[in-house]
XYZ file of C-alpha atoms in Angstrom:
340
model
C 134.446 210.577 111.080
C 135.648 214.095 111.631
C 135.002 216.536 108.622
C 137.227 219.903 108.986
C 137.608 223.015 106.498
C 141.035 223.407 105.195
C 141.698 227.335 104.797
C 145.246 228.359 102.942
C 144.088 231.904 103.176
C 144.093 231.631 99.373
C 145.462 235.148 97.569
C 142.722 235.562 94.725
C 143.282 238.558 92.171
C 141.483 241.207 93.014
C 141.517 240.731 96.992
C 143.842 242.351 99.200
C 145.743 240.985 102.179
C 143.189 242.359 104.399
C 140.475 241.142 102.716
C 142.018 237.851 102.278
C 142.996 237.143 105.882
C 139.322 238.651 106.995
C 137.663 236.355 104.689
C 139.716 233.413 106.297
C 138.624 234.200 109.537
C 135.063 234.883 108.760
C 135.152 231.298 107.084
C 136.478 229.885 110.150
C 133.628 231.033 111.853
C 131.201 230.103 109.571
C 132.598 226.461 109.452
C 131.828 226.084 113.206
C 128.422 227.587 112.940
C 128.058 224.953 109.885
C 128.906 222.152 112.303
C 132.554 221.134 110.861
C 134.602 219.706 113.264
C 137.852 221.460 112.614
C 139.449 224.330 110.567
C 143.127 224.163 109.463
C 145.532 226.769 108.451
C 148.504 226.484 105.969
C 151.788 228.622 106.253
C 153.277 230.001 103.278
C 156.215 232.597 102.925
C 156.348 235.323 100.075
C 153.834 234.136 97.666
C 150.329 234.777 96.997
C 149.324 230.858 97.004
C 148.524 231.423 100.832
C 148.858 234.894 102.708
C 149.304 233.349 106.184
C 153.059 233.245 106.999
C 152.338 231.629 110.366
C 149.698 228.938 110.428
C 150.071 228.778 114.456
C 149.494 232.502 114.822
C 146.334 232.486 112.843
C 145.089 229.448 114.706
C 145.568 231.088 117.895
C 143.682 234.059 116.745
C 140.628 231.737 115.431
C 140.645 229.794 118.457
C 139.856 233.041 120.415
C 137.160 233.910 118.338
C 135.528 230.414 118.241
C 133.936 228.124 121.114
C 133.729 224.798 119.667
C 135.844 223.739 116.826
C 139.061 222.369 116.901
C 141.846 224.314 115.036
C 144.718 223.077 113.577
C 147.885 223.670 111.445
C 148.001 222.056 107.970
C 151.257 222.732 108.247
C 153.798 224.636 110.118
C 157.142 224.182 108.507
C 159.716 222.484 110.806
C 162.551 223.804 108.561
C 161.660 227.628 109.104
C 160.530 227.718 112.613
C 162.633 226.215 115.958
C 160.879 223.516 117.266
C 161.216 224.354 120.688
C 159.586 227.763 119.881
C 156.985 225.901 118.123
C 156.254 223.438 121.118
C 155.949 226.383 123.559
C 153.364 227.903 121.253
C 151.530 224.488 120.881
C 151.475 224.168 124.698
C 150.283 227.654 125.061
C 147.259 227.357 122.680
C 146.628 223.823 124.009
C 146.129 225.296 127.288
C 144.297 228.593 126.792
C 141.967 226.770 124.176
C 141.130 223.907 126.619
C 142.760 221.489 123.846
C 141.107 222.678 120.958
C 144.586 223.227 119.349
C 146.383 220.235 116.686
C 149.654 220.442 115.551
C 150.479 219.686 112.062
C 154.059 219.949 111.253
C 156.090 219.056 107.730
C 159.604 219.573 106.382
C 158.543 221.827 103.479
C 159.910 222.629 100.359
C 163.456 223.664 99.264
C 162.315 227.321 98.501
C 163.492 230.705 99.064
C 161.950 230.787 102.518
C 165.057 228.734 103.724
C 167.494 231.332 102.166
C 165.579 234.219 103.718
C 165.650 232.318 107.459
C 169.110 230.899 106.932
C 167.503 227.333 107.758
C 168.601 225.691 104.434
C 171.249 223.433 106.555
C 168.441 222.244 108.763
C 166.235 221.503 105.809
C 168.950 219.377 104.452
C 170.072 217.286 107.274
C 168.113 218.373 110.420
C 164.404 217.547 109.920
C 164.248 214.227 112.093
C 166.068 216.114 114.986
C 163.704 218.805 114.646
C 160.707 216.422 115.071
C 162.330 214.767 117.671
C 163.091 217.851 119.754
C 159.452 218.967 119.168
C 158.127 216.038 120.162
C 160.074 215.967 123.772
C 159.463 219.793 124.063
C 155.595 219.704 123.403
C 155.455 217.271 126.529
C 156.564 219.971 128.817
C 159.118 219.573 131.409
C 162.967 219.625 131.112
C 164.610 219.059 127.627
C 168.058 219.514 126.422
C 169.723 218.798 122.818
C 173.370 217.747 122.141
C 173.062 216.918 118.428
C 174.935 218.242 115.537
C 171.860 220.632 114.425
C 170.501 221.413 117.873
C 172.665 222.043 120.734
C 172.003 223.659 124.150
C 171.942 223.378 128.021
C 168.676 221.784 129.722
C 166.047 223.999 130.203
C 162.319 223.624 131.549
C 159.671 224.199 128.797
C 157.010 226.288 130.230
C 153.828 226.005 130.225
C 153.414 222.305 130.042
C 150.232 221.059 127.984
C 146.835 220.611 129.014
C 146.354 217.941 126.999
C 148.260 214.689 128.294
C 150.506 213.257 127.311
C 150.780 215.771 124.589
C 148.568 217.793 122.193
C 147.887 216.095 118.737
C 150.946 216.079 116.382
C 150.442 215.374 113.046
C 153.322 214.742 110.169
C 152.416 215.595 106.432
C 154.000 212.643 104.557
C 154.040 211.067 101.307
C 157.336 209.893 100.785
C 159.184 206.837 102.006
C 161.284 208.641 103.889
C 158.913 210.853 105.753
C 156.413 207.773 106.088
C 158.912 206.133 107.896
C 159.661 208.840 110.106
C 155.821 209.188 111.170
C 155.839 205.334 111.485
C 158.923 204.959 113.513
C 157.062 207.713 115.975
C 153.754 206.467 115.948
C 152.504 209.859 114.527
C 149.445 210.199 112.250
C 150.043 211.320 108.850
C 148.356 214.367 107.202
C 147.722 213.476 103.252
C 147.621 216.192 100.497
C 145.035 217.132 98.233
C 147.415 216.689 95.329
C 146.738 212.949 95.560
C 143.672 211.082 94.450
C 141.723 209.189 97.231
C 142.740 205.734 95.976
C 146.636 207.291 96.170
C 146.060 208.281 99.417
C 144.608 204.838 100.448
C 147.913 203.458 98.828
C 150.130 206.055 101.018
C 148.461 204.582 104.251
C 148.835 201.183 103.312
C 152.615 201.656 102.964
C 152.672 203.528 106.300
C 151.277 200.503 107.928
C 153.756 198.385 106.652
C 156.538 200.555 107.702
C 154.752 200.768 111.174
C 154.808 197.124 111.272
C 158.162 196.988 110.347
C 158.951 199.557 113.057
C 157.619 196.901 115.673
C 154.462 199.336 116.626
C 150.946 198.848 116.751
C 148.172 200.552 114.569
C 148.126 204.201 114.506
C 144.734 206.406 114.670
C 144.126 209.916 113.715
C 145.311 209.831 110.043
C 143.715 212.938 108.067
C 143.286 213.181 104.267
C 142.786 216.403 102.561
C 140.318 216.889 99.548
C 138.450 219.568 97.710
C 134.769 220.180 98.161
C 132.299 222.458 96.297
C 128.765 222.114 96.378
C 126.309 223.503 93.832
C 122.895 222.175 92.323
C 124.320 219.948 89.515
C 127.806 218.547 88.811
C 128.156 220.729 85.813
C 127.569 224.226 87.649
C 129.952 223.035 90.543
C 132.863 222.251 88.075
C 132.122 225.337 85.976
C 132.692 227.497 89.212
C 135.784 225.718 90.080
C 137.463 225.732 86.823
C 137.062 229.547 86.233
C 138.143 230.345 89.664
C 140.847 228.044 90.719
C 143.250 228.987 87.830
C 143.012 232.630 88.921
C 144.557 231.530 92.320
C 146.747 228.827 91.016
C 148.326 230.661 88.288
C 149.854 233.269 90.298
C 150.057 231.322 93.553
C 152.012 228.357 91.944
C 154.482 230.984 90.231
C 155.452 232.107 93.889
C 156.951 228.661 94.656
C 160.387 229.550 94.107
C 163.343 226.973 94.762
C 166.676 227.125 95.787
C 169.003 225.476 93.070
C 167.314 223.772 90.035
C 163.574 224.600 89.493
C 161.490 221.874 89.675
C 158.421 221.326 87.045
C 155.446 223.605 87.557
C 152.095 222.446 87.603
C 149.750 223.732 84.764
C 147.108 225.993 86.873
C 144.119 224.758 84.514
C 145.267 221.085 84.145
C 145.461 221.073 88.030
C 142.457 222.649 88.341
C 140.529 220.031 86.481
C 142.445 217.149 88.488
C 141.079 218.556 91.779
C 137.659 218.878 90.107
C 137.805 215.223 88.800
C 139.488 213.608 91.974
C 137.565 214.910 94.554
C 134.057 216.022 96.006
C 133.045 218.628 93.151
C 129.429 218.590 92.211
C 125.748 218.141 93.781
C 125.075 217.397 97.368
C 124.380 213.648 96.367
C 127.752 213.421 94.172
C 129.748 215.112 97.143
C 128.277 212.994 99.770
C 128.750 209.773 97.531
C 132.871 210.993 96.959
C 133.590 211.727 100.272
C 132.212 208.801 101.525
C 133.907 206.607 99.087
C 137.286 208.805 100.241
C 136.822 207.597 103.665
C 136.096 204.154 102.983
C 138.978 203.786 100.943
C 141.674 205.563 103.017
C 140.501 204.599 106.284
C 141.554 207.794 107.379
C 139.463 209.349 110.664
C 139.411 212.988 109.185
C 138.945 214.529 105.940
C 139.670 217.957 105.630
C 138.131 219.867 102.858
C 139.446 222.783 100.866
C 136.238 225.043 100.796
C 137.774 228.606 99.199
C 137.797 227.511 95.602
C 135.209 229.842 94.581
C 137.413 232.551 95.734
C 134.555 235.226 96.308
C 134.128 235.424 100.151
C 130.468 235.209 100.057
C 130.671 232.362 97.800
C 133.085 230.578 100.150
C 130.563 231.087 103.037
C 127.501 229.957 101.115
C 129.827 226.609 100.244
C 130.531 226.019 103.674
C 126.756 226.616 104.694
C 125.387 223.967 102.229
C 128.249 221.414 102.855
C 127.081 221.912 106.469
C 123.352 221.499 105.593
C 123.528 219.112 102.735
C 126.739 217.042 102.713
C 128.537 216.637 106.284
C 125.341 214.843 107.940
C 125.264 212.202 105.251
C 128.967 211.374 105.298
C 129.088 210.986 109.223
C 125.938 208.885 109.059
C 127.797 206.548 106.426
C 130.215 205.194 109.299
C 129.588 203.986 112.884
C 130.272 206.634 115.534
C 130.384 209.230 112.557
C 128.912 212.234 114.591
C 131.680 214.757 115.015
């Protein structure tokens, strides 16, 4: 069982962008010191939900500031990046980090980002082509494209990867369409914290059905996201997050500016309560139990924990340290081969 820290560089009120990004880097280094197996960064544009517009850039910086821990993107958005350029960056980071980089990608949402970058057409009809081109290019060697979305003469992708046949690639997937895309290609999937563990388990069961239908064997490496905040008591942990999370979620969720018809917006207070109820928020014993249950229910090989919920950088680092000392060892011990 691998356990990672999920760091979206959450923009809490009262912290400027410099403080937020410095806190995310400090949290990543604290996670390495605390014994986490990985840290993961998310890409967001034009919003305070996350002030990191390039997860792969921040991942590269953190790879250079750490020595052991794996660093991944959860996710890099394929609809706003050229898949060959993303593959080049992934192979480069795989090379210089001695294989510590992991690439999570997703389609993203129909947000104003697509209007700014001029990629709405790719979002609407080019996701499968982009994914296939990424998977071809990240292996290195020669690649060309002759489709309606991507078309160019044969080129050699340099550098090739250090990890063979290619670095890890995961696909964020919850819908049948994205699950089918991952299953057809034998890619592990990344499941979001907006799902309860039993919903994540049902998603992976559906993935297995689609994978069998595609004629493929079992796929390992699935990753499930969660929220984790530890305190002396469950009441104290919930109180902290129910006070702090809405301060982040309210302006952050408001920053999701859709193209076309607006979708329903989550209520920040209700969503904070959901996250506390659904995930590992409580005493050390409660967090151990909930993470064990999540791992058992889903069968995911890795859990990645949102650890920034308290907001204040020192409180986040304290949460990371307590999780590393009081929670992670017991969760790993619950499964054979659990050491990271």
